[in-house]
Amino acid sequence: MKTHYLNEKEENSIQTAAEILKNGGLVAIPTETVYGLAANALDGKAVAKIFTAKGRPQDNPLIVHVASLDEISPLVESVDPRLYSLAEKYWPGPLTVIMKKSSLIPDEVSAGLDTVAIRMPSHETARKIIEISGVPLAAPSANASGKPSPTKASHVIQDLDGRIDAVVDGGECSVGVESTVVTLATEPPTLLRPGGITPAQLEAVLGEIQISPAVFEKLKEGEKAESPGMKYKHYAPAAQVTIIKGDFESFKKFVVAQKETVCAVCFKGEGKHFENYIEYGSENDADSQAHSIFDALREVDKTGCNTAFVRCPVSSGVGLAVYNRLLRSAAFRVIDLDFSIPVIGLTGQTGAGKSTVGTILKDKGCYTVDTDLLARKAVENPEVIARLCEKFGDDIVSVGVLDRRELARRAFATPEGTKALNLITHPEITRLAVEEIHKAEAEGAKAAVIDAALLFESPLTAVCDKTVCVVADEKIRLERIVKRDGISEADARLRMNAQPDEEYYKSKSDIIINNNGEDLDVKFDFIQEG
Ligand code: TXA
Ligand code: MG
């Protein structure tokens, strides 16, 4: 199928679009929120084509778009009077209201539910197309299912060229995130999806509303979604996205410490600090963030980076919509770098006795994070396993379980293999370590101590306020290893020689602790004693 490109500024383009829609075709139309993929909402067959074109799951219902209030009553069981109050304030505009549907609404639109979602867009071209076609238009966002919603005609073409009859170019969408969805079918009404109309604006008209847990949280396995669209992977570029909470300094330190090439998705003026970056709006302006977030997510893949870290928006007002979309594009992966206790990175050569130092700090009220344990946990994460399989072969997993010995055998065979293994596992170890630091805070620890042999080889340094290395004379280390692990001197030397020299650790550390003797004490001025 050839997709016709129509420009709203050209004569007849709107007429042509309306004609296609009347005849049961699919047209992507501009709205003030995002581009919608429209079909005649009263024609089940036409609507069914939307699902095929987008690859949309069948159980995800569509929004019906109207141009005037009188079109609504035939579509619903009865018009809830609160609809008129909402319409008076916020229509036409980025608000969708759900009510009990009438029998006129085909099952393809409501996906088997007994309700229908209705919206009156404010975009002039959208309104004209609805008016001229003379039917209400069912329209989900005009992206391939799972991809970021389109806010430019070029985004639609990227995803759906050859799969739909036409696209009408109406320029960039002004709002940039999809409409707020509220249902009047529950008591009190429920906000199902945040958008350009804020919770406070809804409450000004409706009084108390509830916010669906799906706005903030991943649905649990088997849990029923109030709004089916909330359960699917969404808005995701090919790159893995992670939201970073905390101030810009922490963000910068974290991104710069990554060992692979990553993309920083940050606010206006911040990009210059990074090799690869996309800016989305200004830090204190949620409207500007909403306007550009989907375009930014699409741009990430053009940088060629497999990983993107996104500055976290303020999650109130319109910012709630931005945060909600980012959460989904990140599959709910959030790293919170806002710590209330000091974080110490503890490292050193084998046999120097860093565990001893760790134990002393633990006795003084610190919380120790054992990264060896986290390394084991990291390779239980299915996403990590998938990347390991890609690199080291699918047969490192047998009957669903990762064969850690086989992985080690293949990865440690060459320096490149070791490096690749670290690149895959260290970011996950770092994420887990951050979770541990927050656990330490919750338990009232004086500080979190991250015990990591490979501290400087991983992004872990970025979460540490201070780095500490423990050193001891070579002879003493040798004795300790032989005694501790029951191995020969020759084997112990092999292990020692596999590590960088003492100078490497010293030059990278803020604090150096000599651990040759027996009566070791550790005092830091940033940790209160007693
Ligand atoms: O701004 C927008 O709303 C855009 C433009 C094109 O109007 N449209 C849009 O549609 O975002 P879509 O399909 O991508 O998102 C519709 C959302 C989905 O999460 C869907 O599950 C929910 O609304 N929805 C639709 N009908 C529903 C119903 N009867 N009950 C609960 N949720 C419903
Ligand atoms: Mg959508």
Short mmCIF file of N, CA, C and O in Angstrom, two decimals, residues 81-159:
data_model
loop_
_atom_site.label_atom_id
_atom_site.label_comp_id
_atom_site.label_asym_id
_atom_site.label_seq_id
_atom_site.Cartn_x
_atom_site.Cartn_y
_atom_site.Cartn_z
N PRO A 81 -23.70 14.05 33.55
CA PRO A 81 -23.70 15.53 33.58
C PRO A 81 -22.33 16.13 33.85
O PRO A 81 -22.02 17.23 33.41
N ARG A 82 -21.47 15.37 34.54
CA ARG A 82 -20.14 15.90 34.83
C ARG A 82 -19.32 16.08 33.55
O ARG A 82 -18.36 16.85 33.51
N LEU A 83 -19.73 15.35 32.49
CA LEU A 83 -19.02 15.51 31.23
C LEU A 83 -19.13 16.96 30.74
O LEU A 83 -18.17 17.52 30.24
N TYR A 84 -20.35 17.52 30.91
CA TYR A 84 -20.54 18.89 30.43
C TYR A 84 -19.68 19.88 31.20
O TYR A 84 -19.12 20.81 30.63
N SER A 85 -19.55 19.64 32.52
CA SER A 85 -18.70 20.55 33.31
C SER A 85 -17.25 20.44 32.85
O SER A 85 -16.53 21.44 32.74
N LEU A 86 -16.80 19.20 32.61
CA LEU A 86 -15.42 19.01 32.13
C LEU A 86 -15.24 19.65 30.77
O LEU A 86 -14.26 20.34 30.51
N ALA A 87 -16.22 19.41 29.89
CA ALA A 87 -16.14 19.92 28.52
C ALA A 87 -16.07 21.44 28.51
O ALA A 87 -15.30 22.04 27.76
N GLU A 88 -16.86 22.04 29.39
CA GLU A 88 -16.90 23.50 29.43
C GLU A 88 -15.51 24.07 29.71
O GLU A 88 -15.10 25.05 29.12
N LYS A 89 -14.79 23.41 30.61
CA LYS A 89 -13.47 23.94 30.98
C LYS A 89 -12.33 23.47 30.07
O LYS A 89 -11.43 24.22 29.78
N TYR A 90 -12.37 22.20 29.68
CA TYR A 90 -11.15 21.63 29.07
C TYR A 90 -11.31 21.14 27.63
O TYR A 90 -10.35 20.62 27.06
N TRP A 91 -12.51 21.24 27.07
CA TRP A 91 -12.69 20.83 25.67
C TRP A 91 -12.92 22.03 24.81
O TRP A 91 -13.60 22.97 25.25
N PRO A 92 -12.50 22.06 23.58
CA PRO A 92 -11.62 21.05 23.01
C PRO A 92 -10.23 21.12 23.67
O PRO A 92 -9.77 22.20 23.98
N GLY A 93 -9.62 19.94 23.83
CA GLY A 93 -8.30 19.92 24.46
C GLY A 93 -7.86 18.52 24.85
O GLY A 93 -8.54 17.53 24.54
N PRO A 94 -6.72 18.42 25.56
CA PRO A 94 -6.07 17.12 25.80
C PRO A 94 -6.69 16.31 26.94
O PRO A 94 -6.00 15.94 27.89
N LEU A 95 -7.99 16.09 26.87
CA LEU A 95 -8.68 15.31 27.91
C LEU A 95 -9.58 14.27 27.26
O LEU A 95 -10.33 14.58 26.33
N THR A 96 -9.50 13.03 27.78
CA THR A 96 -10.36 11.94 27.32
C THR A 96 -11.21 11.49 28.49
O THR A 96 -10.70 11.31 29.60
N VAL A 97 -12.52 11.31 28.23
CA VAL A 97 -13.44 10.94 29.31
C VAL A 97 -14.11 9.60 28.97
O VAL A 97 -14.57 9.40 27.84
N ILE A 98 -14.11 8.70 29.94
CA ILE A 98 -14.70 7.37 29.71
C ILE A 98 -16.06 7.27 30.38
O ILE A 98 -16.22 7.66 31.55
N MET A 99 -17.02 6.76 29.60
CA MET A 99 -18.38 6.54 30.12
C MET A 99 -18.88 5.19 29.61
O MET A 99 -18.25 4.59 28.74
N LYS A 100 -20.03 4.74 30.11
CA LYS A 100 -20.64 3.51 29.61
C LYS A 100 -21.01 3.72 28.14
O LYS A 100 -21.57 4.74 27.77
N LYS A 101 -20.73 2.73 27.30
CA LYS A 101 -20.94 2.91 25.86
C LYS A 101 -22.35 2.50 25.43
O LYS A 101 -23.04 1.76 26.15
N SER A 102 -22.75 2.96 24.26
CA SER A 102 -24.01 2.50 23.67
C SER A 102 -23.71 1.36 22.69
O SER A 102 -22.54 1.08 22.40
N SER A 103 -24.76 0.77 22.12
CA SER A 103 -24.55 -0.37 21.23
C SER A 103 -24.01 0.06 19.86
O SER A 103 -23.62 -0.76 19.05
N LEU A 104 -23.95 1.37 19.65
CA LEU A 104 -23.41 1.88 18.39
C LEU A 104 -21.89 1.68 18.29
O LEU A 104 -21.32 1.66 17.21
N ILE A 105 -21.26 1.58 19.45
CA ILE A 105 -19.80 1.44 19.47
C ILE A 105 -19.41 -0.01 19.17
O ILE A 105 -19.76 -0.92 19.92
N PRO A 106 -18.71 -0.24 18.07
CA PRO A 106 -18.33 -1.63 17.74
C PRO A 106 -17.35 -2.19 18.79
O PRO A 106 -16.60 -1.43 19.40
N ASP A 107 -17.38 -3.51 18.93
CA ASP A 107 -16.47 -4.16 19.88
C ASP A 107 -15.00 -3.88 19.57
O ASP A 107 -14.16 -3.87 20.46
N GLU A 108 -14.71 -3.67 18.30
CA GLU A 108 -13.31 -3.39 17.92
C GLU A 108 -12.80 -2.13 18.62
O GLU A 108 -11.62 -2.02 18.94
N VAL A 109 -13.70 -1.16 18.85
CA VAL A 109 -13.29 0.10 19.49
C VAL A 109 -13.11 -0.10 20.99
O VAL A 109 -12.12 0.33 21.58
N SER A 110 -14.09 -0.76 21.61
CA SER A 110 -14.06 -0.87 23.08
C SER A 110 -13.30 -2.10 23.55
O SER A 110 -13.13 -2.29 24.76
N ALA A 111 -12.85 -2.91 22.61
CA ALA A 111 -12.07 -4.12 22.92
C ALA A 111 -12.79 -4.97 23.97
O ALA A 111 -12.18 -5.48 24.91
N GLY A 112 -14.12 -5.05 23.81
CA GLY A 112 -14.88 -5.94 24.68
C GLY A 112 -15.33 -5.31 25.99
O GLY A 112 -16.11 -5.90 26.73
N LEU A 113 -14.86 -4.10 26.31
CA LEU A 113 -15.30 -3.44 27.56
C LEU A 113 -16.70 -2.86 27.34
O LEU A 113 -17.15 -2.70 26.21
N ASP A 114 -17.37 -2.50 28.45
CA ASP A 114 -18.70 -1.90 28.29
C ASP A 114 -18.64 -0.37 28.36
O ASP A 114 -19.62 0.30 28.57
N THR A 115 -17.43 0.16 28.19
CA THR A 115 -17.24 1.62 28.24
C THR A 115 -16.62 2.12 26.94
O THR A 115 -16.10 1.33 26.15
N VAL A 116 -16.67 3.45 26.78
CA VAL A 116 -16.02 4.04 25.61
C VAL A 116 -15.30 5.33 26.05
O VAL A 116 -15.79 6.06 26.90
N ALA A 117 -14.14 5.56 25.45
CA ALA A 117 -13.34 6.75 25.76
C ALA A 117 -13.60 7.79 24.68
O ALA A 117 -13.54 7.49 23.48
N ILE A 118 -13.90 9.04 25.11
CA ILE A 118 -14.24 10.09 24.14
C ILE A 118 -13.39 11.33 24.36
O ILE A 118 -13.14 11.73 25.50
N ARG A 119 -12.97 11.92 23.25
CA ARG A 119 -12.14 13.13 23.34
C ARG A 119 -12.49 14.09 22.22
O ARG A 119 -12.79 13.67 21.09
N MET A 120 -12.44 15.38 22.54
CA MET A 120 -12.65 16.41 21.53
C MET A 120 -11.35 17.19 21.38
O MET A 120 -11.01 18.04 22.21
N PRO A 121 -10.59 16.90 20.31
CA PRO A 121 -9.29 17.56 20.15
C PRO A 121 -9.45 19.03 19.77
O PRO A 121 -10.47 19.43 19.21
N SER A 122 -8.42 19.82 20.05
CA SER A 122 -8.48 21.25 19.73
C SER A 122 -7.75 21.59 18.43
O SER A 122 -7.91 22.67 17.90
N HIS A 123 -6.96 20.66 17.93
CA HIS A 123 -6.21 20.94 16.70
C HIS A 123 -7.18 21.22 15.55
O HIS A 123 -8.05 20.39 15.26
N GLU A 124 -7.01 22.38 14.93
CA GLU A 124 -7.95 22.80 13.88
C GLU A 124 -8.12 21.75 12.79
O GLU A 124 -9.23 21.45 12.35
N THR A 125 -7.00 21.20 12.32
CA THR A 125 -7.07 20.24 11.22
C THR A 125 -7.80 18.97 11.65
O THR A 125 -8.62 18.43 10.90
N ALA A 126 -7.53 18.51 12.86
CA ALA A 126 -8.22 17.31 13.36
C ALA A 126 -9.73 17.57 13.37
O ALA A 126 -10.53 16.73 12.93
N ARG A 127 -10.09 18.74 13.85
CA ARG A 127 -11.53 19.07 13.95
C ARG A 127 -12.18 19.11 12.58
O ARG A 127 -13.26 18.59 12.36
N LYS A 128 -11.47 19.71 11.63
CA LYS A 128 -12.03 19.80 10.27
C LYS A 128 -12.20 18.41 9.67
O LYS A 128 -13.20 18.12 9.01
N ILE A 129 -11.21 17.56 9.88
CA ILE A 129 -11.29 16.22 9.30
C ILE A 129 -12.48 15.45 9.88
O ILE A 129 -13.22 14.77 9.17
N ILE A 130 -12.69 15.59 11.20
CA ILE A 130 -13.85 14.92 11.81
C ILE A 130 -15.15 15.49 11.23
O ILE A 130 -16.05 14.74 10.83
N GLU A 131 -15.21 16.81 11.15
CA GLU A 131 -16.44 17.44 10.64
C GLU A 131 -16.74 17.02 9.21
O GLU A 131 -17.86 16.62 8.90
N ILE A 132 -15.75 17.09 8.35
CA ILE A 132 -16.00 16.81 6.93
C ILE A 132 -16.28 15.33 6.69
O ILE A 132 -17.12 14.97 5.87
N SER A 133 -15.59 14.46 7.45
CA SER A 133 -15.87 13.04 7.24
C SER A 133 -17.25 12.70 7.79
O SER A 133 -17.86 11.70 7.38
N GLY A 134 -17.75 13.48 8.72
CA GLY A 134 -19.12 13.30 9.20
C GLY A 134 -19.32 12.13 10.14
O GLY A 134 -20.44 11.74 10.43
N VAL A 135 -18.21 11.53 10.61
CA VAL A 135 -18.32 10.41 11.57
C VAL A 135 -17.32 10.63 12.71
O VAL A 135 -16.31 11.31 12.52
N PRO A 136 -17.62 10.05 13.88
CA PRO A 136 -16.60 10.10 14.94
C PRO A 136 -15.41 9.24 14.51
O PRO A 136 -15.58 8.25 13.79
N LEU A 137 -14.21 9.63 14.94
CA LEU A 137 -13.01 8.90 14.51
C LEU A 137 -12.34 8.18 15.68
O LEU A 137 -12.00 8.81 16.68
N ALA A 138 -12.19 6.87 15.53
CA ALA A 138 -11.41 6.11 16.53
C ALA A 138 -9.95 6.32 16.18
O ALA A 138 -9.56 6.17 15.02
N ALA A 139 -9.14 6.70 17.16
CA ALA A 139 -7.72 6.94 16.85
C ALA A 139 -6.82 6.72 18.05
O ALA A 139 -6.87 7.45 19.02
N PRO A 140 -5.98 5.70 17.96
CA PRO A 140 -4.88 5.58 18.94
C PRO A 140 -3.72 6.42 18.43
O PRO A 140 -3.78 6.95 17.32
N SER A 141 -2.67 6.55 19.21
CA SER A 141 -1.48 7.25 18.73
C SER A 141 -0.95 6.52 17.49
O SER A 141 -1.00 5.29 17.41
N ALA A 142 -0.43 7.29 16.52
CA ALA A 142 -0.07 6.73 15.22
C ALA A 142 1.36 6.22 15.16
O ALA A 142 2.10 6.51 14.22
N ASN A 143 1.77 5.47 16.18
CA ASN A 143 3.09 4.85 16.21
C ASN A 143 2.94 3.34 16.05
O ASN A 143 1.85 2.81 16.26
N ALA A 144 4.03 2.67 15.71
CA ALA A 144 4.02 1.22 15.78
C ALA A 144 3.92 0.87 17.27
O ALA A 144 4.53 1.55 18.10
N SER A 145 3.12 -0.12 17.59
CA SER A 145 2.89 -0.48 18.99
C SER A 145 4.23 -0.65 19.72
O SER A 145 5.14 -1.30 19.21
N GLY A 146 4.34 -0.03 20.91
CA GLY A 146 5.57 -0.15 21.69
C GLY A 146 6.54 1.00 21.51
O GLY A 146 7.37 1.27 22.35
N LYS A 147 6.46 1.69 20.37
CA LYS A 147 7.39 2.80 20.08
C LYS A 147 6.87 4.11 20.70
O LYS A 147 5.69 4.22 21.02
N PRO A 148 7.74 5.11 20.83
CA PRO A 148 7.27 6.41 21.34
C PRO A 148 6.17 6.98 20.44
O PRO A 148 6.21 6.81 19.22
N SER A 149 5.21 7.68 21.04
CA SER A 149 4.12 8.27 20.26
C SER A 149 4.68 9.34 19.32
O SER A 149 5.65 10.01 19.64
N PRO A 150 4.03 9.50 18.15
CA PRO A 150 4.54 10.44 17.15
C PRO A 150 4.08 11.87 17.42
O PRO A 150 2.90 12.11 17.64
N THR A 151 4.99 12.81 17.37
CA THR A 151 4.62 14.21 17.52
C THR A 151 4.97 15.02 16.28
O THR A 151 4.84 16.23 16.27
N LYS A 152 5.42 14.32 15.24
CA LYS A 152 5.69 14.94 13.94
C LYS A 152 5.23 13.95 12.88
O LYS A 152 5.27 12.73 13.12
N ALA A 153 4.87 14.46 11.71
CA ALA A 153 4.45 13.57 10.62
C ALA A 153 5.58 12.61 10.26
O ALA A 153 5.35 11.45 9.92
N SER A 154 6.82 13.07 10.37
CA SER A 154 7.95 12.20 10.01
C SER A 154 8.04 10.99 10.95
O SER A 154 8.47 9.91 10.54
N HIS A 155 7.62 11.15 12.21
CA HIS A 155 7.60 9.99 13.13
C HIS A 155 6.61 8.94 12.63
O HIS A 155 6.86 7.74 12.71
N VAL A 156 5.45 9.42 12.15
CA VAL A 156 4.42 8.49 11.66
C VAL A 156 4.98 7.71 10.48
O VAL A 156 4.84 6.49 10.38
N ILE A 157 5.65 8.45 9.58
CA ILE A 157 6.19 7.80 8.38
C ILE A 157 7.25 6.77 8.76
O ILE A 157 7.28 5.66 8.22
N GLN A 158 8.11 7.13 9.73
CA GLN A 158 9.12 6.17 10.23
C GLN A 158 8.48 4.84 10.58
O GLN A 158 8.99 3.78 10.26
N ASP A 159 7.34 4.89 11.26
CA ASP A 159 6.73 3.67 11.81
C ASP A 159 5.74 3.00 10.86
O ASP A 159 5.63 1.78 10.85
#
